[in-house]
Coordinates of C-alpha atoms and ligand atoms in Angstrom, one line a residue:
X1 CA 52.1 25.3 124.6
X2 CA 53.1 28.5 126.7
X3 CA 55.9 31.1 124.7
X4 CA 57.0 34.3 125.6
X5 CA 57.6 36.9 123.4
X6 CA 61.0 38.3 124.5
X7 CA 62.1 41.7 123.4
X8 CA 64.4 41.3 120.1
X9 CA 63.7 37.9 119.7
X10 CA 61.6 37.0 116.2
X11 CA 59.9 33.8 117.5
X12 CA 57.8 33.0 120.4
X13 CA 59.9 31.3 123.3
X14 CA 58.4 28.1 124.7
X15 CA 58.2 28.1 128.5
X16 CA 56.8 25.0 129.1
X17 CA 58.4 21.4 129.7
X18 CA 59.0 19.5 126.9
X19 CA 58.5 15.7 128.0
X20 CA 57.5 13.2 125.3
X21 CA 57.6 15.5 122.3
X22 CA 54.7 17.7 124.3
X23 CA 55.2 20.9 125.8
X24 CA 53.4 20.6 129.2
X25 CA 53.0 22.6 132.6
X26 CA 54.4 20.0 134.5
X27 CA 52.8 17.9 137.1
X28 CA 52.8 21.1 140.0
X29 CA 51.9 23.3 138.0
X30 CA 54.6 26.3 139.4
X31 CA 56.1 28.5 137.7
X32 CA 59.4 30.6 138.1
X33 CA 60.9 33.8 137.0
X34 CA 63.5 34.4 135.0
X35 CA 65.3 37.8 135.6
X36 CA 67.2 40.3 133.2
X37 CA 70.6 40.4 134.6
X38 CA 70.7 44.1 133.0
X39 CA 67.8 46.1 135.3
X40 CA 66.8 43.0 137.7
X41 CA 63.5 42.8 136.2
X42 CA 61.2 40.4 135.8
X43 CA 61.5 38.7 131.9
X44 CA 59.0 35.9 132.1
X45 CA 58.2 32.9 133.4
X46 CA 58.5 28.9 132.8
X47 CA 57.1 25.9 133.8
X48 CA 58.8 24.6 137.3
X49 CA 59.3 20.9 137.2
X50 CA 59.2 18.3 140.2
X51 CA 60.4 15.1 140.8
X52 CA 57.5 13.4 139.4
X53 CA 57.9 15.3 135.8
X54 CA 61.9 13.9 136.5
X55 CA 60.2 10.4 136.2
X56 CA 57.7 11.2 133.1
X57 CA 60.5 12.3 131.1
X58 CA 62.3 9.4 132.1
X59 CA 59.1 7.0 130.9
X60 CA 59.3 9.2 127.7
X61 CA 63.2 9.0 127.3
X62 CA 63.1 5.1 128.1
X63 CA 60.8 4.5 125.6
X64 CA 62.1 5.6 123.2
X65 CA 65.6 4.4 123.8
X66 CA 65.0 0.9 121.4
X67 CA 64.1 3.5 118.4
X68 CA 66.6 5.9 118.8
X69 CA 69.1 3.5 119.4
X70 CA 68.2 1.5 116.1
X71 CA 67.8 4.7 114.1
X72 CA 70.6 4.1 111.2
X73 CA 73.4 6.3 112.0
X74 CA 72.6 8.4 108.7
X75 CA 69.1 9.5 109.9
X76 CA 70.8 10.2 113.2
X77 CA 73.3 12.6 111.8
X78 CA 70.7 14.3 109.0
X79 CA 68.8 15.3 111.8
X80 CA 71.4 17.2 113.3
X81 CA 72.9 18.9 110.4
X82 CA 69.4 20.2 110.3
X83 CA 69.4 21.4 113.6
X84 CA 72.7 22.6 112.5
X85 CA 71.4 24.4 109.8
X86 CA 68.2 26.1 111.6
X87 CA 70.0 27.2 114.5
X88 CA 72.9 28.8 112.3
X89 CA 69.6 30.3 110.5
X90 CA 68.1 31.3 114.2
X91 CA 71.2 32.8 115.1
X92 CA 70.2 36.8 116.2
X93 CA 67.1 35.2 118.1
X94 CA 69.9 32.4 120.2
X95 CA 72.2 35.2 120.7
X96 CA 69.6 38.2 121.8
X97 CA 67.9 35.2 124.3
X98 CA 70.8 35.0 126.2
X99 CA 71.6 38.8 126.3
X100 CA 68.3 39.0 128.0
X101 CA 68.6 35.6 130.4
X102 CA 72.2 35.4 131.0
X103 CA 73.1 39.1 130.3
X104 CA 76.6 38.6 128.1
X105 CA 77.5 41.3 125.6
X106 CA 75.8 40.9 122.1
X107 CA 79.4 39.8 120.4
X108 CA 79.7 37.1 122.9
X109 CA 76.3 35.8 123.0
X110 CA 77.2 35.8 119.2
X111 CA 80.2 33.9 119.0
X112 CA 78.4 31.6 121.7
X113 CA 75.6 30.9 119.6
X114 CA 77.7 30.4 116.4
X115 CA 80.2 27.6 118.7
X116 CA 76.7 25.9 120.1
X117 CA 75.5 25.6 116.5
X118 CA 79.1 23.8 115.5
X119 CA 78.7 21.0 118.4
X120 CA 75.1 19.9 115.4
X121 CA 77.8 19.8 112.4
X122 CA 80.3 18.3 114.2
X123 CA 78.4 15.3 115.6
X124 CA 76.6 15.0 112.5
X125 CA 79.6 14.2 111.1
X126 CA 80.4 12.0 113.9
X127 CA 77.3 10.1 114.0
X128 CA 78.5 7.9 111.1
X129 CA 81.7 7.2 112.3
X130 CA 81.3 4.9 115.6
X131 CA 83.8 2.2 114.8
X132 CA 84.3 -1.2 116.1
X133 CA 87.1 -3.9 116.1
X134 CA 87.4 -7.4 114.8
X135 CA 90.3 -9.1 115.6
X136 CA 91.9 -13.0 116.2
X137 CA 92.1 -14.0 119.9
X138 CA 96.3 -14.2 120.4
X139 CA 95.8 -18.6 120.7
X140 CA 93.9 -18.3 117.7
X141 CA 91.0 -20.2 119.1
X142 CA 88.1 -17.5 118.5
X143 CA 87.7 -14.1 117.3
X144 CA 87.1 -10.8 119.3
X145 CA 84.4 -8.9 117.9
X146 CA 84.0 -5.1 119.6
X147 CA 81.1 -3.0 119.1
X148 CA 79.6 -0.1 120.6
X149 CA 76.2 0.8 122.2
X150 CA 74.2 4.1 123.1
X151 CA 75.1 4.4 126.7
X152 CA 71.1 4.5 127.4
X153 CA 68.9 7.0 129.1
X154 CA 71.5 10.3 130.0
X155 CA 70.7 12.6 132.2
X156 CA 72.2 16.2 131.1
X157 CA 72.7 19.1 133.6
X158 CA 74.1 22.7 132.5
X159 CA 75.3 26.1 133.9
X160 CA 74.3 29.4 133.3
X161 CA 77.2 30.9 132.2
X162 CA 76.6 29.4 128.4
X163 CA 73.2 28.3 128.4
X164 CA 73.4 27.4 124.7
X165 CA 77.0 25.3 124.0
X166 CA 76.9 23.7 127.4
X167 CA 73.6 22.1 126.2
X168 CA 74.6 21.6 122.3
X169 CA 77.9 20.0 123.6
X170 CA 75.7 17.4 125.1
X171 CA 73.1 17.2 122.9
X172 CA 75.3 16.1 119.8
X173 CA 77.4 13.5 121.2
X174 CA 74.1 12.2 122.6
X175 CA 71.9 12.1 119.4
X176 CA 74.6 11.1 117.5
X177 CA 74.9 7.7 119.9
X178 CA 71.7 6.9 120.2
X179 CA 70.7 7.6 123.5
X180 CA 67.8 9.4 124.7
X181 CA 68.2 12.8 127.3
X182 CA 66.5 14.5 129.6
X183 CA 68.1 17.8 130.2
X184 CA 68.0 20.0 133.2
X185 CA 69.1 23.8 132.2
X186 CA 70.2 26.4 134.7
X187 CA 67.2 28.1 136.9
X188 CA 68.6 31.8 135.7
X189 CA 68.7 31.0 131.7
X190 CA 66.3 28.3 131.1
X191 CA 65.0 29.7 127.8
X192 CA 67.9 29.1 125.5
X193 CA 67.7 25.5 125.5
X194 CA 64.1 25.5 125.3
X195 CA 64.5 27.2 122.6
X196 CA 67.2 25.0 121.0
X197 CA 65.3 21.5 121.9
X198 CA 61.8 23.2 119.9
X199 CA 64.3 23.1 117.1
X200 CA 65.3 19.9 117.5
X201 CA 62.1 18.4 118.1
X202 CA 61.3 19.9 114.3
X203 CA 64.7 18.7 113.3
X204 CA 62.6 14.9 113.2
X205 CA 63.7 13.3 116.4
X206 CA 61.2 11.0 117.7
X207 CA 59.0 12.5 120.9
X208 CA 60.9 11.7 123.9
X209 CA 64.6 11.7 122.6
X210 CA 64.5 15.1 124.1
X211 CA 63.2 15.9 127.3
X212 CA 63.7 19.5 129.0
X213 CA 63.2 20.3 132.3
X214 CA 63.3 23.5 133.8
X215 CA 62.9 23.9 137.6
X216 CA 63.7 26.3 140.3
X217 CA 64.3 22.9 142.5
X218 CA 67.0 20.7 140.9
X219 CA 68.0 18.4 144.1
X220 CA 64.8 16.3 143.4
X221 CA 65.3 15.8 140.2
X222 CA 68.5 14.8 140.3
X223 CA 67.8 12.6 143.1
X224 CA 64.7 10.9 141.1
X225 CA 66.9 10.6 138.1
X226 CA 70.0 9.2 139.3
X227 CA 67.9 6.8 141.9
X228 CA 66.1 5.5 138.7
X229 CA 67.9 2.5 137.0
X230 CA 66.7 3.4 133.7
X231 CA 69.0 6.4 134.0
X232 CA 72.4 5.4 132.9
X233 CA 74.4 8.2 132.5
X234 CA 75.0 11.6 134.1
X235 CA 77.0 14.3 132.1
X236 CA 77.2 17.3 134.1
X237 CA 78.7 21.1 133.7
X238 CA 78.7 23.1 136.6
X239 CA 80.5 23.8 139.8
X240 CA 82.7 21.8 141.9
X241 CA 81.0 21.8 144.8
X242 CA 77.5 20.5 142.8
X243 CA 79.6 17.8 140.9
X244 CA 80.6 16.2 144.0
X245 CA 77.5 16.1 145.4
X246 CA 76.0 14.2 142.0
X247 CA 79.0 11.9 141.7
X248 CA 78.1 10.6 145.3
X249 CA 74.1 10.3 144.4
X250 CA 75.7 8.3 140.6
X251 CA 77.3 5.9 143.2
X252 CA 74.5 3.6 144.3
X253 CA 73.4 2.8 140.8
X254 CA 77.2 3.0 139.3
X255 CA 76.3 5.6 136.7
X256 CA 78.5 6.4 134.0
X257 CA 79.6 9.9 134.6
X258 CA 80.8 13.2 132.5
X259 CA 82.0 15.8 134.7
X260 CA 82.4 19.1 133.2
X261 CA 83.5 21.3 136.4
X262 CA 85.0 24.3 138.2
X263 CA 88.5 25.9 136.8
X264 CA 91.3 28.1 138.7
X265 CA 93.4 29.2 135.1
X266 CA 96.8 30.5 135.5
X267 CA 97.9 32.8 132.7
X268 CA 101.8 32.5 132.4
X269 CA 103.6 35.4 130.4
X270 CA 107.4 35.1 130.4
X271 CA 110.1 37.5 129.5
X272 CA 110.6 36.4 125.7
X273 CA 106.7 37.1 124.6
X274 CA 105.6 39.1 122.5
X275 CA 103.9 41.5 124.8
X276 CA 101.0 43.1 122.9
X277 CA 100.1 39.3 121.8
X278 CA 100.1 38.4 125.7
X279 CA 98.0 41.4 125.9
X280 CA 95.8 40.8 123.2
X281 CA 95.2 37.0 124.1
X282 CA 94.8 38.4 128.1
X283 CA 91.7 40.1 127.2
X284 CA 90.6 37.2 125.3
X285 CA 91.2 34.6 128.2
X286 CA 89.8 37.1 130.7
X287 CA 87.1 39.2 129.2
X288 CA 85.8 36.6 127.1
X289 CA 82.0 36.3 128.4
X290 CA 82.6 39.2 130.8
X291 CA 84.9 36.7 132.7
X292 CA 81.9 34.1 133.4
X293 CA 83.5 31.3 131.8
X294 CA 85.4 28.0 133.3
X295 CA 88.2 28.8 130.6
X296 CA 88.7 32.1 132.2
X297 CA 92.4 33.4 133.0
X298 CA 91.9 33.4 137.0
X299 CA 95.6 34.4 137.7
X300 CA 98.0 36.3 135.8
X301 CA 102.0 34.7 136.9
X302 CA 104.3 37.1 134.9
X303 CA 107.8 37.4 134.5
X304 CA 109.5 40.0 136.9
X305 CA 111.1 42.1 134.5
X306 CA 108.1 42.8 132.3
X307 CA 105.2 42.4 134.9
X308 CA 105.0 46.3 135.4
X309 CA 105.0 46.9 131.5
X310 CA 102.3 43.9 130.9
X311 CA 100.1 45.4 133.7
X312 CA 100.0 48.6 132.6
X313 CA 98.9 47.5 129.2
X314 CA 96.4 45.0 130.7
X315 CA 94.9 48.2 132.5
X316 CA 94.9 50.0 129.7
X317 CA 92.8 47.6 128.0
X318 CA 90.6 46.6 130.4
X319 CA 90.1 50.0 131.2
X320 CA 88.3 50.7 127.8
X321 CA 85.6 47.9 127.8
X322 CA 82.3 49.8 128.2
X323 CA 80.0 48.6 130.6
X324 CA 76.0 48.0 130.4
X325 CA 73.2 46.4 128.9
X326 CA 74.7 43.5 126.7
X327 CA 72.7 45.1 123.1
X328 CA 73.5 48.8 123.7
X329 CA 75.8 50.3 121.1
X330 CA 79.2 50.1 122.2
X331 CA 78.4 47.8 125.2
X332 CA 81.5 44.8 125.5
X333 CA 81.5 44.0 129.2
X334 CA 77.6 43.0 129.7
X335 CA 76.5 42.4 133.9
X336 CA 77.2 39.8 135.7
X337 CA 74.3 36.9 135.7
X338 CA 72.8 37.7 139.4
X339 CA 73.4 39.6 142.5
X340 CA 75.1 37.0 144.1
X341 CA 77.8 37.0 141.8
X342 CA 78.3 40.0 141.8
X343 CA 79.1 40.0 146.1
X344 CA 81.3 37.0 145.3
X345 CA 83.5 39.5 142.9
X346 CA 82.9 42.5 145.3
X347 CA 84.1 40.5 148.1
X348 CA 87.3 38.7 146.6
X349 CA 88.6 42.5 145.1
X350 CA 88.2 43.9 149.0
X351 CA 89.8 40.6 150.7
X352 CA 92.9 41.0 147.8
X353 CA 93.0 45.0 148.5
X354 CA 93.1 44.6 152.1
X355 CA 95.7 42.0 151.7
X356 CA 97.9 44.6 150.1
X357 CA 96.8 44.7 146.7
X358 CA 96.3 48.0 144.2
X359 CA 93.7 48.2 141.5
X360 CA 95.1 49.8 138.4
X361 CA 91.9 50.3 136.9
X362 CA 88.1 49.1 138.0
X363 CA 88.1 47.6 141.8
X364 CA 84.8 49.5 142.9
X365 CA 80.9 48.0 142.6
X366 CA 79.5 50.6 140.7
X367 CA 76.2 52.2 141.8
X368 CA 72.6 51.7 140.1
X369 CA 70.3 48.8 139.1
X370 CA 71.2 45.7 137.6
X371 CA 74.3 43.4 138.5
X372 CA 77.4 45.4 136.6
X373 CA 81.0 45.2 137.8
X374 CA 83.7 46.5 136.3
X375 CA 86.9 45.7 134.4
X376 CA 89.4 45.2 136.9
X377 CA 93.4 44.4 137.5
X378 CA 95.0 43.9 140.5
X379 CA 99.2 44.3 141.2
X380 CA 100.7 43.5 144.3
X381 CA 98.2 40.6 145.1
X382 CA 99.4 38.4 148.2
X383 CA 100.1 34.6 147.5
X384 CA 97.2 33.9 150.3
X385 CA 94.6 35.9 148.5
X386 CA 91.2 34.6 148.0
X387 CA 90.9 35.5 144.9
X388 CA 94.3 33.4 143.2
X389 CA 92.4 30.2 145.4
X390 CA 88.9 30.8 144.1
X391 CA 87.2 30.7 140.6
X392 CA 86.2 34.5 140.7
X393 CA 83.6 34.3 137.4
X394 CA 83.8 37.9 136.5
X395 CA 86.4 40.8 134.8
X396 CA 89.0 40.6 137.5
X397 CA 92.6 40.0 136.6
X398 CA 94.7 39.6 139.9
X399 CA 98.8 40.3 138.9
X400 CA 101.4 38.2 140.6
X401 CA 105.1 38.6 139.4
X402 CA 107.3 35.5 139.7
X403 CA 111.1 34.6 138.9
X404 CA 111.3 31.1 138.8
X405 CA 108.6 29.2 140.4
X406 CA 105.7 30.0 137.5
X407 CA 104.4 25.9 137.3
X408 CA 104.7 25.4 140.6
X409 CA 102.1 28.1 141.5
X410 CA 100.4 27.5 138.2
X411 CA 99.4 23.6 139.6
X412 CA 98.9 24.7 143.5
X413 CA 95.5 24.6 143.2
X414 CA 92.7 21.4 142.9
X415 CA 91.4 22.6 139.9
X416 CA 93.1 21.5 136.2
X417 CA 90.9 22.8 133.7
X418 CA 93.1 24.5 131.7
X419 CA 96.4 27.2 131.7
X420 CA 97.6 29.6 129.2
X421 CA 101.3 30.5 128.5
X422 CA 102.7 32.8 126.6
X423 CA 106.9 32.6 125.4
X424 CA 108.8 33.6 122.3
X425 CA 110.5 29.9 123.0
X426 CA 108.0 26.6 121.1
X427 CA 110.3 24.8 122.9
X428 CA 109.9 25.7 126.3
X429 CA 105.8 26.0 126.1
X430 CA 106.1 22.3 125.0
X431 CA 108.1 21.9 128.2
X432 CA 106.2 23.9 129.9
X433 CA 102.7 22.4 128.9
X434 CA 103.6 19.1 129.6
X435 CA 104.3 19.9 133.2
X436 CA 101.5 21.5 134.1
X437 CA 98.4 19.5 135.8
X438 CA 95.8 20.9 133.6
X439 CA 93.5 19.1 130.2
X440 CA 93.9 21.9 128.2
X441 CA 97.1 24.3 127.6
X442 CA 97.0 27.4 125.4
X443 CA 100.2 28.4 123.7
X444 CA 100.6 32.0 122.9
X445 CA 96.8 31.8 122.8
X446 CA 93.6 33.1 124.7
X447 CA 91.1 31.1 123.6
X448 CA 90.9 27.1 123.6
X449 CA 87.5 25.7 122.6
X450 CA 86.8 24.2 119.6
X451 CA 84.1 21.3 119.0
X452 CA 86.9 19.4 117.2
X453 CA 89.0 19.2 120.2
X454 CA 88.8 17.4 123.5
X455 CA 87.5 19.9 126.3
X456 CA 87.6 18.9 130.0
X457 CA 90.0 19.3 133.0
X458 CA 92.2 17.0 135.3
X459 CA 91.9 17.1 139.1
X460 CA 88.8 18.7 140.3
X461 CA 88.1 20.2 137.2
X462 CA 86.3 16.5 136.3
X463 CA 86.1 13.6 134.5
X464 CA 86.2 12.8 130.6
X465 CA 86.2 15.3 127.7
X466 CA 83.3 16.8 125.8
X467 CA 84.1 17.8 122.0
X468 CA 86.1 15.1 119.3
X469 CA 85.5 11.7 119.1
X470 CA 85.9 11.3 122.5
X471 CA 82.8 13.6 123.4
X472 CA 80.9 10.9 121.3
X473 CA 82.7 7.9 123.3
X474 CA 81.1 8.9 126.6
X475 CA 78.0 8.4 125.2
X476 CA 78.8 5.4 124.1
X477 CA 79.6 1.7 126.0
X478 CA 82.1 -0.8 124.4
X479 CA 80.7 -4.4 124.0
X480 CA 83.1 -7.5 123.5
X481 CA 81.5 -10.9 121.9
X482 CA 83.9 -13.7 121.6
X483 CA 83.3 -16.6 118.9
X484 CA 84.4 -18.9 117.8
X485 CA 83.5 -19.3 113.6
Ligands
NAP501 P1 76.3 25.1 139.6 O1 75.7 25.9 140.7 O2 77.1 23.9 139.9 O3 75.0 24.7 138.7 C1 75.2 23.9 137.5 C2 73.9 23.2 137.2 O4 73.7 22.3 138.3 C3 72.6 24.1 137.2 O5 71.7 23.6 136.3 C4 72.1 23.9 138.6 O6 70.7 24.2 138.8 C5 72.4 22.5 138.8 N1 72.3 22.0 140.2 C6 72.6 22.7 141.3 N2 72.5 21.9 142.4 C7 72.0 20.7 141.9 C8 71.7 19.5 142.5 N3 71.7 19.3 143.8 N4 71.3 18.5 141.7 C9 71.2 18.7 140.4 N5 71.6 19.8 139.8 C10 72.0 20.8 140.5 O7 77.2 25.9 138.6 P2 76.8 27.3 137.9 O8 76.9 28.4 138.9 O9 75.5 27.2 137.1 O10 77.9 27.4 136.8 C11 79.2 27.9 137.0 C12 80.1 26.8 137.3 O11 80.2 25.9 136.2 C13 81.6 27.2 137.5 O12 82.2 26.5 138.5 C14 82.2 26.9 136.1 O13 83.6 26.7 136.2 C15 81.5 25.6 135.8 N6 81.6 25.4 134.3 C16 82.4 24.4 133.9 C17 82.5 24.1 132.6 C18 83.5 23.1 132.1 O14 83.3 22.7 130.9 N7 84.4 22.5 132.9 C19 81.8 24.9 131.6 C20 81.0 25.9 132.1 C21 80.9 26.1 133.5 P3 70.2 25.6 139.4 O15 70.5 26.6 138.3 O16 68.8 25.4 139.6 O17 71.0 25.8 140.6

């Protein structure tokens, strides 16, 4: 077994594949580097997989799928109130890992770590709760007897931008079904979920219930996977764009699908908030992992006659998040994950400027190494600007006033992952959430995610719900047997 040791972090970091309950180097033998998004270096390096480890973890996973899937329900949910319990232990180590890998201030990779640990409690608790149905047939000739089944084999494929709860949030609803997973982290922060599958491996899951499978190429194993009928299920986080392209490869085989994607938030303040809450809850929606997340406010639709007032205070916020390396003192907006990102921000700031937009505060790629940008708002930001259209995945917050059409620019957009609104009115944010085209709806609140509720989007922003029950259900299939007695 290859580890790292990782500046900060207490343990050794495995770098190798885990396939079968063995940490291997894969059939190629590559290797790939992972980069500090603070300095651009060089942090280490893990085992690259190919399409032909794609198919040993599947043997692995597939054999152990009769096991796993017999495994009484109990066993299945000790084991992940252990995991629960180690990795709320292994906290500091989670949450430095992903300052290093993913580059997020220390108090988000915190509250990141603590919100991946809760998905192990929460599906514990779930594990013993898959229910059934017994009823009478309406003629009253037979009974109808409904079960339900691990979903089989599930192939699990997550972002970057929370390397550690985009995994747990499939990792729980999976063990706590039954079915066996092969998991395919992001190429830029592969090393939290190896280190979060060593400790479920020690949590007692049999070898092969959890297969990871880091690789710099993930088109062939995707393409291996989802060709492979043994494969029968696909929950995916990520982009848009990538989601489409792995709904059309889950077509020929018809596999079930989860589909975690892109977002386009609209943040609505009207004239009766509280303003400082609407603030406060701003910062929260926007800053919240430097502005990487889904969830993240993309558009700010405020009321005309306070939109001046709420912008200045928004700039004077934003305007005091310090900037740097995620683990220096003081540090709350950490750099963006990679370069790229950072040109995607850069670009959408000039196209909204050059449009006719001002930046209050931030609006300028600072100098030096590593991929900073800073806090940003924007007033006077055209309708047609790129960045009200695209997800922009960092501490921009683009400004538009509005008088009376706030849902219908709220739901012009293909995305319907969630919205925020803030009002003094209950009434009218009932109203108001139930016409927007969106999965989620925060009144007077920034932040939405909780392991006991339903998380997912409408529209582009995908298919099904991670979280709840109804994470479990989508690792689950429903089985009918009629009989007569
Ligand atoms: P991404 O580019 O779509 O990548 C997501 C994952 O898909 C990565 O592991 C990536 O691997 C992999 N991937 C890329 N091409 C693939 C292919 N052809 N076959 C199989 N896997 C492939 O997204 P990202 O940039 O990492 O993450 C940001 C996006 O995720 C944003 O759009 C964000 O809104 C979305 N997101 C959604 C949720 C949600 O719950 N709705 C939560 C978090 C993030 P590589 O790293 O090797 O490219």
């Amino acid at each position: 077994m290859t580890t790292e040791t990782i500046a900060g972090v207490s343990r050794p970091v495995p770098t190798d594949l885990l396939i079968g309950g063995k940490w291997v180097a894969g059939s190629g033998g590559d290797r790939f580097d992972v980069t500090d998004p603070a300095d651009g270096t060089t942090l280490c390096t893990v085992a690259d997989a190919t399409a032909a480890d794609a198919t040993a973890a599947i043997d692995a996973a597939y054999a152990v799928l009769p096991e796993l899937a017999a495994m009484p329900p109990r066993r299945r949910a000790e084991i992940l109130r252990t995991a629960f319990e180690v990795m709320t232990e292994r906290l500091d180590d989670i949450a430095l890992l992903m300052v290093r890998e993913n580059g997020k201030a220390l108090a988000d990779a915190k509250a990141e770590a603590t919100y991946a640990a809760e998905f192990f409690r929460w599906y514990a608790e779930e594990a013993v709760r898959i229910d059934g149905n017994y009823t009478t047939a309406p003629a009253g000739t037979n009974k109808i007897l409904v079960t339900r089944q691990p979903v089989r084999v599930a192939l699990l494929i997550t972002p970057w931008n929370f390397p550690a709860a985009m995994a747990t949030r499939k990792w729980g609803p999976a063990i706590a079904a039954g079915c066996p997973t092969i998991l395919k982290p992001a190429a830029e922060t592969p090393l939290t979920a190896l280190l979060i599958a060593e400790i479920l491996t020690d949590a007692g899951l049999p070898a092969g219930a959890v297969n990871v499978l880091p690789s710099s190429k993930a088109a062939p194993i995707s393409e291996t996977a989802l060709a492979d009928f043994r494969v029968r299920k696909l929950s995916f986080t990520g982009s848009t764009k990538v989601g489409q392209g792995l709904l059309k490869l889950s077509a020929d085989n018809v596999v079930n699908t989860s589909m975690e994607l892109g977002g386009n938030a609209p943040f609505l303040v009207f004239a009766d908030a509280d303003l400082d809450a609407a603030v406060d809850g701003a910062m929260l929606a926007k800053l919240r992992n430097g502005g990487e997340a889904c969830t993240a406010a993309n558009r700010f639709y405020v009321e005309e006659s306070i939109a001046d007032r709420f912008a200045d205070k928004l700039a004077s916020a934003m305007g005091s998040m310090s900037m740097g390396r995620g683990d220096d003192d003081g540090v709350k907006l950490g750099p963006l994950v990679n370069e790229a990102t950072v040109d995607k921000v850069d670009r959408l700031v000039k196209d909204a400027i050059s449009g006719g937009a001002r930046a209050l505060v931030g609006g300028k790629r600072p100098d030096g190494a590593g991929f900073c940008y800073p806090a940003t708002v924007l007033v006077d930001v055209p309708e047609k600007a790129d960045c009200l259209t695209e997800e922009i995945f960092g501490p921009v917050a683009p400004i538009v006033s509005f008088s009376s059409e706030a849902v219908r620019q709220a739901n012009d957009t293909p995305y319907g992952l969630v919205a925020y609104l803030y009002t003094g009115d209950l009434g009218r944010g009932l109203r108001v959430s139930e016409s927007l085209e969106c999965g989620m709806v925060g009144i007077n609140r920034g932040v939405i995610s909780d392991p006991a509720a339903p998380f997912g989007g409408m529209k582009q922003s995908g298919i099904g719900r991670e979280g709840a029950h109804d994470g479990l259900l989508e690792f689950l299939e429903t089985k009918y047997v009629a009989f007569t007695p």
